[in-house]
Amino acid sequence: MKVALVGYGKMGHMIERAALARSHEVVCTVDLFASDATCITSDSREMIDAIRSSGAQGVIEFSHPASVMNNIQTLIPTGIPLVVGTTGWKYRLEEVSELVALNKTALLHASNFSIGVNLFYRMVREATRLMAAYEEYDTALFESHHNQKADSPSGTALDIARIVMDGNPRKNTLVTDAFTRKPESNELHLSSVRVGAVPGTHTVWFDSLADSIELTHTARNREGFAMGAVRAIEWLSALDGDGKKKLGVYTMDDVFDC
Ligand SMILES: NC(=O)c1ccc[n+]([C@@H]2O[C@H](COP(=O)([O-])OP(=O)(O)OC[C@H]3O[C@@H](n4cnc5c(N)ncnc54)[C@H](O)[C@@H]3O)[C@@H](O)[C@H]2O)c1
């Protein structure tokens, strides 16, 4: 298929390689600054014109948390299936869902496109279900990423926090700041570290007086995100089981159906 990339930085280049490896054509690359992009612009109109005239059948957006909402609002009205990898906008999901419905199009978003992380989410869901029955276990979350990451906590960590809070009614308040007092038992502490070149590590701790259980996902590189994003756009632009165009908002859970 013909793919357009919005945001042609580290991920954009990696996604291009992954798309080519799966026999797709990258017909347009849009960026604010990247000198090797086919369209260098900060103008929404120019971005749309470049994407439309390229004949792109799908768009993949990996830009910057400060740009993503404007890009989403610009790209949805094109009606071209859109995969969004940039994080930091999920609190506006309702607004985005309405825009997707209004324009009868499809958008897929995920704070993490790797297969391993999406399987890890399922493991955390099941572990939380098991551990929630035992009051002696407290839970906390930890994530670390490279020092170029613009948002904190990571979108993946926030997804994990949501899974833990959905599965354990004793944890109903997320705390992402440092504590200046003793934590309350209903508070779920999520701490973030930014250092060096870490591609992404997420840990869920279950801790009691007797022992500690840690579940950790460690990304080795970012190739998994790029390949996941390409698989996502393939899935999103393919017809559904009834032979109809996919419409609405999806996540990676819909792609990795297992
Ligand atoms: N969901 C996932 O699985 C996943 C995985 C890795 C990274 N990310 C996210 O993807 C984003 C990009 O990561 P990266 O490592 O490629 O960053 P990067 O800084 O290397 O590249 C981002 C590029 O986007 C461009 N950009 C910024 N605003 C733009 C706009 N309005 N229009 C077009 N281009 C614009 C920048 O000029 C830059 O070239 C980050 O927000 C990161 O957190 C998500």
PDB file of C-alpha atoms and ligand atoms in Angstrom:
ATOM      1  CA  MET A   1       0.000   0.000   0.000  1.00  0.00           C
ATOM      2  CA  LYS A   2       0.988   3.680  -0.341  1.00  0.00           C
ATOM      3  CA  VAL A   3       1.904   5.181   3.026  1.00  0.00           C
ATOM      4  CA  ALA A   4       2.500   8.791   4.115  1.00  0.00           C
ATOM      5  CA  LEU A   5       4.533   9.606   7.224  1.00  0.00           C
ATOM      6  CA  VAL A   6       3.922  12.704   9.327  1.00  0.00           C
ATOM      7  CA  GLY A   7       6.964  13.278  11.529  1.00  0.00           C
ATOM      8  CA  TYR A   8      10.161  12.135   9.834  1.00  0.00           C
ATOM      9  CA  GLY A   9      12.468  11.864  12.831  1.00  0.00           C
ATOM     10  CA  LYS A  10      13.970   8.720  14.381  1.00  0.00           C
ATOM     11  CA  MET A  11      10.690   6.790  14.367  1.00  0.00           C
ATOM     12  CA  GLY A  12       9.624   8.113  10.960  1.00  0.00           C
ATOM     13  CA  HIS A  13      12.833   6.804   9.374  1.00  0.00           C
ATOM     14  CA  MET A  14      12.520   3.473  11.154  1.00  0.00           C
ATOM     15  CA  ILE A  15       8.881   3.125  10.062  1.00  0.00           C
ATOM     16  CA  GLU A  16       9.914   3.860   6.487  1.00  0.00           C
ATOM     17  CA  ARG A  17      12.412   0.963   6.616  1.00  0.00           C
ATOM     18  CA  ALA A  18       9.789  -1.331   8.173  1.00  0.00           C
ATOM     19  CA  ALA A  19       7.211  -0.333   5.537  1.00  0.00           C
ATOM     20  CA  LEU A  20       9.644  -0.997   2.683  1.00  0.00           C
ATOM     21  CA  ALA A  21      10.559  -4.355   4.228  1.00  0.00           C
ATOM     22  CA  ARG A  22       6.857  -5.281   4.041  1.00  0.00           C
ATOM     23  CA  SER A  23       6.690  -4.208   0.363  1.00  0.00           C
ATOM     24  CA  HIS A  24       4.836  -0.944   0.914  1.00  0.00           C
ATOM     25  CA  GLU A  25       5.615   2.333  -0.805  1.00  0.00           C
ATOM     26  CA  VAL A  26       6.356   5.463   1.244  1.00  0.00           C
ATOM     27  CA  VAL A  27       4.917   8.171  -1.007  1.00  0.00           C
ATOM     28  CA  CYS A  28       5.157  11.225   1.241  1.00  0.00           C
ATOM     29  CA  THR A  29       7.133  12.275   4.329  1.00  0.00           C
ATOM     30  CA  VAL A  30       6.111  15.456   6.157  1.00  0.00           C
ATOM     31  CA  ASP A  31       8.212  17.182   8.791  1.00  0.00           C
ATOM     32  CA  LEU A  32       8.721  20.621  10.302  1.00  0.00           C
ATOM     33  CA  PHE A  33      12.502  20.554   9.837  1.00  0.00           C
ATOM     34  CA  ALA A  34      13.886  17.221   8.509  1.00  0.00           C
ATOM     35  CA  SER A  35      15.858  18.173   5.397  1.00  0.00           C
ATOM     36  CA  ASP A  36      15.282  14.755   3.800  1.00  0.00           C
ATOM     37  CA  ALA A  37      11.459  14.918   4.108  1.00  0.00           C
ATOM     38  CA  THR A  38       9.531  15.255   0.833  1.00  0.00           C
ATOM     39  CA  CYS A  39       7.439  18.066   2.395  1.00  0.00           C
ATOM     40  CA  ILE A  40       8.973  20.414   4.959  1.00  0.00           C
ATOM     41  CA  THR A  41       6.225  22.576   6.384  1.00  0.00           C
ATOM     42  CA  SER A  42       4.460  23.845   9.485  1.00  0.00           C
ATOM     43  CA  ASP A  43       1.391  24.712   7.434  1.00  0.00           C
ATOM     44  CA  SER A  44      -1.606  22.357   7.796  1.00  0.00           C
ATOM     45  CA  ARG A  45      -2.922  23.125   4.303  1.00  0.00           C
ATOM     46  CA  GLU A  46       0.426  22.296   2.680  1.00  0.00           C
ATOM     47  CA  MET A  47       0.600  19.052   4.669  1.00  0.00           C
ATOM     48  CA  ILE A  48      -2.852  17.968   3.470  1.00  0.00           C
ATOM     49  CA  ASP A  49      -2.132  18.927  -0.142  1.00  0.00           C
ATOM     50  CA  ALA A  50       1.133  16.946  -0.108  1.00  0.00           C
ATOM     51  CA  ILE A  51      -0.549  13.875   1.389  1.00  0.00           C
ATOM     52  CA  ARG A  52      -3.594  14.007  -0.904  1.00  0.00           C
ATOM     53  CA  SER A  53      -1.536  14.478  -4.062  1.00  0.00           C
ATOM     54  CA  SER A  54       0.776  11.593  -3.077  1.00  0.00           C
ATOM     55  CA  GLY A  55      -2.134   9.129  -3.320  1.00  0.00           C
ATOM     56  CA  ALA A  56      -1.419   7.832   0.211  1.00  0.00           C
ATOM     57  CA  GLN A  57      -3.829   5.105   1.350  1.00  0.00           C
ATOM     58  CA  GLY A  58      -2.749   5.383   4.973  1.00  0.00           C
ATOM     59  CA  VAL A  59      -0.968   7.908   7.183  1.00  0.00           C
ATOM     60  CA  ILE A  60       1.310   7.174  10.136  1.00  0.00           C
ATOM     61  CA  GLU A  61       1.925  10.037  12.593  1.00  0.00           C
ATOM     62  CA  PHE A  62       4.972  10.001  14.915  1.00  0.00           C
ATOM     63  CA  SER A  63       5.836  13.652  15.614  1.00  0.00           C
ATOM     64  CA  HIS A  64       5.838  15.486  18.948  1.00  0.00           C
ATOM     65  CA  PRO A  65       3.341  15.752  21.820  1.00  0.00           C
ATOM     66  CA  ALA A  66       3.092  19.509  21.178  1.00  0.00           C
ATOM     67  CA  SER A  67       2.147  18.930  17.506  1.00  0.00           C
ATOM     68  CA  VAL A  68       0.076  15.791  17.584  1.00  0.00           C
ATOM     69  CA  MET A  69      -3.363  17.249  18.347  1.00  0.00           C
ATOM     70  CA  ASN A  70      -3.151  19.768  15.523  1.00  0.00           C
ATOM     71  CA  ASN A  71      -1.935  17.012  13.179  1.00  0.00           C
ATOM     72  CA  ILE A  72      -4.806  14.717  14.202  1.00  0.00           C
ATOM     73  CA  GLN A  73      -7.364  17.498  13.664  1.00  0.00           C
ATOM     74  CA  THR A  74      -5.828  18.273  10.272  1.00  0.00           C
ATOM     75  CA  LEU A  75      -5.523  14.675   9.077  1.00  0.00           C
ATOM     76  CA  ILE A  76      -8.899  13.210  10.122  1.00  0.00           C
ATOM     77  CA  PRO A  77     -10.923  15.288   7.607  1.00  0.00           C
ATOM     78  CA  THR A  78      -8.864  13.766   4.739  1.00  0.00           C
ATOM     79  CA  GLY A  79     -10.718  10.493   5.425  1.00  0.00           C
ATOM     80  CA  ILE A  80      -7.455   8.534   5.010  1.00  0.00           C
ATOM     81  CA  PRO A  81      -6.936   5.835   7.698  1.00  0.00           C
ATOM     82  CA  LEU A  82      -4.620   7.290  10.340  1.00  0.00           C
ATOM     83  CA  VAL A  83      -2.276   5.563  12.790  1.00  0.00           C
ATOM     84  CA  VAL A  84      -1.067   7.816  15.629  1.00  0.00           C
ATOM     85  CA  GLY A  85       2.028   6.870  17.610  1.00  0.00           C
ATOM     86  CA  THR A  86       2.745  10.197  19.300  1.00  0.00           C
ATOM     87  CA  THR A  87       1.637  10.147  22.924  1.00  0.00           C
ATOM     88  CA  GLY A  88       0.461  12.871  25.298  1.00  0.00           C
ATOM     89  CA  TRP A  89      -3.031  13.597  23.863  1.00  0.00           C
ATOM     90  CA  LYS A  90      -5.180  10.757  25.212  1.00  0.00           C
ATOM     91  CA  TYR A  91      -7.063  13.047  27.597  1.00  0.00           C
ATOM     92  CA  ARG A  92      -8.684  14.455  24.412  1.00  0.00           C
ATOM     93  CA  LEU A  93      -9.755  11.037  23.093  1.00  0.00           C
ATOM     94  CA  GLU A  94     -13.477  11.836  23.319  1.00  0.00           C
ATOM     95  CA  GLU A  95     -13.089  14.922  21.136  1.00  0.00           C
ATOM     96  CA  VAL A  96     -10.987  12.941  18.631  1.00  0.00           C
ATOM     97  CA  SER A  97     -13.526  10.095  18.556  1.00  0.00           C
ATOM     98  CA  GLU A  98     -16.291  12.589  17.707  1.00  0.00           C
ATOM     99  CA  LEU A  99     -14.210  14.034  14.863  1.00  0.00           C
ATOM    100  CA  VAL A 100     -13.500  10.524  13.526  1.00  0.00           C
ATOM    101  CA  ALA A 101     -17.233   9.674  13.589  1.00  0.00           C
ATOM    102  CA  LEU A 102     -18.154  12.987  11.958  1.00  0.00           C
ATOM    103  CA  ASN A 103     -15.710  12.340   9.095  1.00  0.00           C
ATOM    104  CA  LYS A 104     -16.630   8.629   8.750  1.00  0.00           C
ATOM    105  CA  THR A 105     -13.004   7.561   8.905  1.00  0.00           C
ATOM    106  CA  ALA A 106     -10.705   5.341  10.984  1.00  0.00           C
ATOM    107  CA  LEU A 107      -7.959   6.113  13.494  1.00  0.00           C
ATOM    108  CA  LEU A 108      -5.791   3.715  15.453  1.00  0.00           C
ATOM    109  CA  HIS A 109      -3.730   4.900  18.390  1.00  0.00           C
ATOM    110  CA  ALA A 110      -1.462   3.136  20.836  1.00  0.00           C
ATOM    111  CA  SER A 111       0.985   4.375  23.401  1.00  0.00           C
ATOM    112  CA  ASN A 112       3.100   1.369  22.457  1.00  0.00           C
ATOM    113  CA  PHE A 113       3.041  -0.494  19.157  1.00  0.00           C
ATOM    114  CA  SER A 114       5.276  -3.410  20.079  1.00  0.00           C
ATOM    115  CA  ILE A 115       3.791  -6.906  20.108  1.00  0.00           C
ATOM    116  CA  GLY A 116       5.645  -7.733  23.343  1.00  0.00           C
ATOM    117  CA  VAL A 117       4.193  -4.769  25.204  1.00  0.00           C
ATOM    118  CA  ASN A 118       0.686  -5.542  24.029  1.00  0.00           C
ATOM    119  CA  LEU A 119       1.127  -9.095  25.334  1.00  0.00           C
ATOM    120  CA  PHE A 120       2.636  -7.632  28.546  1.00  0.00           C
ATOM    121  CA  TYR A 121      -0.587  -5.604  29.043  1.00  0.00           C
ATOM    122  CA  ARG A 122      -2.519  -8.879  29.072  1.00  0.00           C
ATOM    123  CA  MET A 123      -0.088 -10.440  31.561  1.00  0.00           C
ATOM    124  CA  VAL A 124      -0.420  -7.393  33.861  1.00  0.00           C
ATOM    125  CA  ARG A 125      -4.213  -7.598  33.615  1.00  0.00           C
ATOM    126  CA  GLU A 126      -4.159 -11.262  34.657  1.00  0.00           C
ATOM    127  CA  ALA A 127      -1.507 -10.737  37.386  1.00  0.00           C
ATOM    128  CA  THR A 128      -3.515  -7.826  38.811  1.00  0.00           C
ATOM    129  CA  ARG A 129      -6.644  -9.962  38.877  1.00  0.00           C
ATOM    130  CA  LEU A 130      -4.785 -12.676  40.838  1.00  0.00           C
ATOM    131  CA  MET A 131      -2.989 -10.330  43.234  1.00  0.00           C
ATOM    132  CA  ALA A 132      -6.012  -8.100  43.950  1.00  0.00           C
ATOM    133  CA  ALA A 133      -7.513 -10.932  46.011  1.00  0.00           C
ATOM    134  CA  TYR A 134      -4.650 -10.636  48.535  1.00  0.00           C
ATOM    135  CA  GLU A 135      -4.737  -7.413  50.573  1.00  0.00           C
ATOM    136  CA  GLU A 136      -1.202  -7.897  51.871  1.00  0.00           C
ATOM    137  CA  TYR A 137       0.218  -7.033  48.436  1.00  0.00           C
ATOM    138  CA  ASP A 138       0.806  -3.403  47.573  1.00  0.00           C
ATOM    139  CA  THR A 139       1.401  -2.365  43.935  1.00  0.00           C
ATOM    140  CA  ALA A 140       3.602   0.281  42.300  1.00  0.00           C
ATOM    141  CA  LEU A 141       4.844   1.080  38.793  1.00  0.00           C
ATOM    142  CA  PHE A 142       8.187   2.207  37.437  1.00  0.00           C
ATOM    143  CA  GLU A 143       9.275   3.274  33.962  1.00  0.00           C
ATOM    144  CA  SER A 144      12.568   4.470  32.455  1.00  0.00           C
ATOM    145  CA  HIS A 145      13.286   6.000  29.048  1.00  0.00           C
ATOM    146  CA  HIS A 146      16.048   7.820  27.148  1.00  0.00           C
ATOM    147  CA  ASN A 147      16.734  11.458  27.986  1.00  0.00           C
ATOM    148  CA  GLN A 148      15.292  12.755  24.689  1.00  0.00           C
ATOM    149  CA  LYS A 149      11.732  11.738  25.549  1.00  0.00           C
ATOM    150  CA  ALA A 150       9.458  14.793  25.744  1.00  0.00           C
ATOM    151  CA  ASP A 151       6.629  13.465  27.951  1.00  0.00           C
ATOM    152  CA  SER A 152       6.519  11.856  31.363  1.00  0.00           C
ATOM    153  CA  PRO A 153       5.195   9.426  32.518  1.00  0.00           C
ATOM    154  CA  SER A 154       5.235   7.434  29.291  1.00  0.00           C
ATOM    155  CA  GLY A 155       1.904   6.734  27.596  1.00  0.00           C
ATOM    156  CA  THR A 156       2.648   3.023  28.052  1.00  0.00           C
ATOM    157  CA  ALA A 157       3.058   3.498  31.816  1.00  0.00           C
ATOM    158  CA  LEU A 158      -0.274   5.337  31.955  1.00  0.00           C
ATOM    159  CA  ASP A 159      -1.923   2.451  30.076  1.00  0.00           C
ATOM    160  CA  ILE A 160      -0.416   0.001  32.577  1.00  0.00           C
ATOM    161  CA  ALA A 161      -1.662   2.180  35.464  1.00  0.00           C
ATOM    162  CA  ARG A 162      -5.159   2.099  33.993  1.00  0.00           C
ATOM    163  CA  ILE A 163      -5.025  -1.713  33.699  1.00  0.00           C
ATOM    164  CA  VAL A 164      -3.910  -2.032  37.343  1.00  0.00           C
ATOM    165  CA  MET A 165      -6.574   0.380  38.628  1.00  0.00           C
ATOM    166  CA  ASP A 166      -9.300  -1.313  36.560  1.00  0.00           C
ATOM    167  CA  GLY A 167      -8.328  -4.687  38.038  1.00  0.00           C
ATOM    168  CA  ASN A 168      -7.694  -3.680  41.648  1.00  0.00           C
ATOM    169  CA  PRO A 169     -10.419  -1.603  43.326  1.00  0.00           C
ATOM    170  CA  ARG A 170      -8.052  -0.873  46.248  1.00  0.00           C
ATOM    171  CA  LYS A 171      -5.938   1.296  43.933  1.00  0.00           C
ATOM    172  CA  ASN A 172      -8.076   4.152  42.634  1.00  0.00           C
ATOM    173  CA  THR A 173      -5.762   7.191  42.632  1.00  0.00           C
ATOM    174  CA  LEU A 174      -2.683   7.543  40.453  1.00  0.00           C
ATOM    175  CA  VAL A 175       0.271   9.537  41.826  1.00  0.00           C
ATOM    176  CA  THR A 176       3.037  10.440  39.383  1.00  0.00           C
ATOM    177  CA  ASP A 177       4.799  13.085  41.522  1.00  0.00           C
ATOM    178  CA  ALA A 178       7.260  12.428  44.337  1.00  0.00           C
ATOM    179  CA  PHE A 179       5.600  11.900  47.721  1.00  0.00           C
ATOM    180  CA  THR A 180       6.149  14.526  50.430  1.00  0.00           C
ATOM    181  CA  ARG A 181       4.094  12.424  52.877  1.00  0.00           C
ATOM    182  CA  LYS A 182       3.292   8.754  53.442  1.00  0.00           C
ATOM    183  CA  PRO A 183       1.299   7.298  50.531  1.00  0.00           C
ATOM    184  CA  GLU A 184      -2.348   6.364  51.189  1.00  0.00           C
ATOM    185  CA  SER A 185      -3.139   2.698  50.530  1.00  0.00           C
ATOM    186  CA  ASN A 186      -5.494   3.606  47.662  1.00  0.00           C
ATOM    187  CA  GLU A 187      -2.725   5.499  45.845  1.00  0.00           C
ATOM    188  CA  LEU A 188      -0.862   3.844  42.979  1.00  0.00           C
ATOM    189  CA  HIS A 189       2.616   5.308  42.695  1.00  0.00           C
ATOM    190  CA  LEU A 190       4.126   5.544  39.203  1.00  0.00           C
ATOM    191  CA  SER A 191       7.680   6.839  39.035  1.00  0.00           C
ATOM    192  CA  SER A 192       9.641   7.840  35.925  1.00  0.00           C
ATOM    193  CA  VAL A 193      13.351   8.099  35.246  1.00  0.00           C
ATOM    194  CA  ARG A 194      14.955   9.673  32.161  1.00  0.00           C
ATOM    195  CA  VAL A 195      18.487   8.533  31.429  1.00  0.00           C
ATOM    196  CA  GLY A 196      20.823   7.944  28.490  1.00  0.00           C
ATOM    197  CA  ALA A 197      19.514   5.857  25.602  1.00  0.00           C
ATOM    198  CA  VAL A 198      17.031   3.445  27.291  1.00  0.00           C
ATOM    199  CA  PRO A 199      14.449   2.484  24.603  1.00  0.00           C
ATOM    200  CA  GLY A 200      11.800   1.834  27.300  1.00  0.00           C
ATOM    201  CA  THR A 201      11.459  -0.254  30.471  1.00  0.00           C
ATOM    202  CA  HIS A 202       8.220  -0.783  32.420  1.00  0.00           C
ATOM    203  CA  THR A 203       7.909  -2.635  35.732  1.00  0.00           C
ATOM    204  CA  VAL A 204       4.880  -3.599  37.797  1.00  0.00           C
ATOM    205  CA  TRP A 205       5.685  -4.426  41.437  1.00  0.00           C
ATOM    206  CA  PHE A 206       3.549  -6.478  43.770  1.00  0.00           C
ATOM    207  CA  ASP A 207       5.092  -6.232  47.215  1.00  0.00           C
ATOM    208  CA  SER A 208       4.258  -7.760  50.606  1.00  0.00           C
ATOM    209  CA  LEU A 209       6.096  -8.269  53.910  1.00  0.00           C
ATOM    210  CA  ALA A 210       6.927 -11.800  52.779  1.00  0.00           C
ATOM    211  CA  ASP A 211       8.064 -11.299  49.212  1.00  0.00           C
ATOM    212  CA  SER A 212       8.061  -9.222  46.067  1.00  0.00           C
ATOM    213  CA  ILE A 213       6.993 -10.039  42.519  1.00  0.00           C
ATOM    214  CA  GLU A 214       8.178  -7.885  39.632  1.00  0.00           C
ATOM    215  CA  LEU A 215       6.961  -8.058  36.057  1.00  0.00           C
ATOM    216  CA  THR A 216       9.217  -6.156  33.680  1.00  0.00           C
ATOM    217  CA  HIS A 217       9.095  -5.482  29.970  1.00  0.00           C
ATOM    218  CA  THR A 218      12.398  -4.269  28.538  1.00  0.00           C
ATOM    219  CA  ALA A 219      12.513  -2.978  24.973  1.00  0.00           C
ATOM    220  CA  ARG A 220      15.863  -3.773  23.298  1.00  0.00           C
ATOM    221  CA  ASN A 221      15.415  -1.292  20.472  1.00  0.00           C
ATOM    222  CA  ARG A 222      12.684   0.653  18.712  1.00  0.00           C
ATOM    223  CA  GLU A 223      12.310  -1.675  15.701  1.00  0.00           C
ATOM    224  CA  GLY A 224       9.331  -3.361  17.378  1.00  0.00           C
ATOM    225  CA  PHE A 225       7.423  -0.059  17.529  1.00  0.00           C
ATOM    226  CA  ALA A 226       8.084   0.639  13.846  1.00  0.00           C
ATOM    227  CA  MET A 227       7.000  -2.816  12.682  1.00  0.00           C
ATOM    228  CA  GLY A 228       3.902  -2.623  14.911  1.00  0.00           C
ATOM    229  CA  ALA A 229       2.947   0.749  13.407  1.00  0.00           C
ATOM    230  CA  VAL A 230       3.213  -0.692   9.878  1.00  0.00           C
ATOM    231  CA  ARG A 231       1.119  -3.707  10.838  1.00  0.00           C
ATOM    232  CA  ALA A 232      -1.395  -1.313  12.377  1.00  0.00           C
ATOM    233  CA  ILE A 233      -1.853   0.698   9.169  1.00  0.00           C
ATOM    234  CA  GLU A 234      -2.143  -2.544   7.155  1.00  0.00           C
ATOM    235  CA  TRP A 235      -4.877  -3.745   9.533  1.00  0.00           C
ATOM    236  CA  LEU A 236      -6.685  -0.399   9.691  1.00  0.00           C
ATOM    237  CA  SER A 237      -6.880   0.071   5.930  1.00  0.00           C
ATOM    238  CA  ALA A 238      -7.959  -3.525   5.251  1.00  0.00           C
ATOM    239  CA  LEU A 239     -11.694  -4.272   5.017  1.00  0.00           C
ATOM    240  CA  ASP A 240     -13.377  -5.786   8.069  1.00  0.00           C
ATOM    241  CA  GLY A 241     -14.901  -9.288   8.257  1.00  0.00           C
ATOM    242  CA  ASP A 242     -18.092  -8.067   6.512  1.00  0.00           C
ATOM    243  CA  GLY A 243     -16.126  -6.592   3.609  1.00  0.00           C
ATOM    244  CA  LYS A 244     -16.686  -3.029   4.866  1.00  0.00           C
ATOM    245  CA  LYS A 245     -14.268  -0.149   5.406  1.00  0.00           C
ATOM    246  CA  LYS A 246     -13.217   0.092   9.055  1.00  0.00           C
ATOM    247  CA  LEU A 247     -14.727   3.132  10.771  1.00  0.00           C
ATOM    248  CA  GLY A 248     -14.061   4.490  14.247  1.00  0.00           C
ATOM    249  CA  VAL A 249     -11.270   4.501  16.794  1.00  0.00           C
ATOM    250  CA  TYR A 250      -9.141   1.408  17.405  1.00  0.00           C
ATOM    251  CA  THR A 251      -6.111   0.406  19.484  1.00  0.00           C
ATOM    252  CA  MET A 252      -3.411  -2.262  19.143  1.00  0.00           C
ATOM    253  CA  ASP A 253      -5.621  -4.600  21.160  1.00  0.00           C
ATOM    254  CA  ASP A 254      -7.797  -4.838  18.031  1.00  0.00           C
ATOM    255  CA  VAL A 255      -4.781  -5.730  15.844  1.00  0.00           C
ATOM    256  CA  PHE A 256      -3.226  -8.383  18.094  1.00  0.00           C
ATOM    257  CA  ASP A 257      -6.334 -10.408  18.667  1.00  0.00           C
ATOM    258  CA  CYS A 258      -5.255 -13.356  20.802  1.00  0.00           C
TER     259      CYS A 258
HETATM  260  N1  LIG B   1       3.510   4.678  20.405  1.00  0.00           N
HETATM  261  C1  LIG B   1       4.726   4.135  20.288  1.00  0.00           C
HETATM  262  O1  LIG B   1       4.886   2.906  20.210  1.00  0.00           O
HETATM  263  C2  LIG B   1       5.919   5.048  20.233  1.00  0.00           C
HETATM  264  C3  LIG B   1       7.205   4.509  20.108  1.00  0.00           C
HETATM  265  C4  LIG B   1       8.284   5.369  19.991  1.00  0.00           C
HETATM  266  C5  LIG B   1       8.077   6.746  20.006  1.00  0.00           C
HETATM  267  N2  LIG B   1       6.810   7.240  20.154  1.00  0.00           N
HETATM  268  C6  LIG B   1       6.540   8.688  20.127  1.00  0.00           C
HETATM  269  O2  LIG B   1       6.691   9.127  18.787  1.00  0.00           O
HETATM  270  C7  LIG B   1       7.086  10.500  18.777  1.00  0.00           C
HETATM  271  C8  LIG B   1       8.270  10.680  17.835  1.00  0.00           C
HETATM  272  O3  LIG B   1       9.410   9.990  18.330  1.00  0.00           O
HETATM  273  P1  LIG B   1      10.826  10.149  17.610  1.00  0.00           P
HETATM  274  O4  LIG B   1      11.768   9.383  18.428  1.00  0.00           O
HETATM  275  O5  LIG B   1      10.714   9.863  16.156  1.00  0.00           O
HETATM  276  O6  LIG B   1      11.118  11.716  17.808  1.00  0.00           O
HETATM  277  P2  LIG B   1      12.078  12.614  16.926  1.00  0.00           P
HETATM  278  O7  LIG B   1      12.293  13.860  17.719  1.00  0.00           O
HETATM  279  O8  LIG B   1      13.263  11.859  16.436  1.00  0.00           O
HETATM  280  O9  LIG B   1      11.187  12.946  15.648  1.00  0.00           O
HETATM  281  C9  LIG B   1      10.017  13.701  15.691  1.00  0.00           C
HETATM  282  C10 LIG B   1       9.924  14.445  14.376  1.00  0.00           C
HETATM  283  O10 LIG B   1       8.625  15.053  14.299  1.00  0.00           O
HETATM  284  C11 LIG B   1       8.803  16.315  13.674  1.00  0.00           C
HETATM  285  N3  LIG B   1       7.649  17.153  13.963  1.00  0.00           N
HETATM  286  C12 LIG B   1       7.343  17.830  15.083  1.00  0.00           C
HETATM  287  N4  LIG B   1       6.189  18.490  14.928  1.00  0.00           N
HETATM  288  C13 LIG B   1       5.748  18.213  13.669  1.00  0.00           C
HETATM  289  C14 LIG B   1       4.616  18.591  12.920  1.00  0.00           C
HETATM  290  N5  LIG B   1       3.699  19.429  13.403  1.00  0.00           N
HETATM  291  N6  LIG B   1       4.473  18.098  11.670  1.00  0.00           N
HETATM  292  C15 LIG B   1       5.406  17.290  11.147  1.00  0.00           C
HETATM  293  N7  LIG B   1       6.513  16.893  11.808  1.00  0.00           N
HETATM  294  C16 LIG B   1       6.678  17.353  13.049  1.00  0.00           C
HETATM  295  C17 LIG B   1      10.132  16.834  14.236  1.00  0.00           C
HETATM  296  O11 LIG B   1      10.676  17.853  13.418  1.00  0.00           O
HETATM  297  C18 LIG B   1      10.967  15.566  14.242  1.00  0.00           C
HETATM  298  O12 LIG B   1      11.678  15.393  13.044  1.00  0.00           O
HETATM  299  C19 LIG B   1       7.372  10.868  20.241  1.00  0.00           C
HETATM  300  O13 LIG B   1       6.257  11.559  20.753  1.00  0.00           O
HETATM  301  C20 LIG B   1       7.522   9.533  20.930  1.00  0.00           C
HETATM  302  O14 LIG B   1       7.171   9.556  22.286  1.00  0.00           O
HETATM  303  C21 LIG B   1       5.733   6.420  20.260  1.00  0.00           C
END
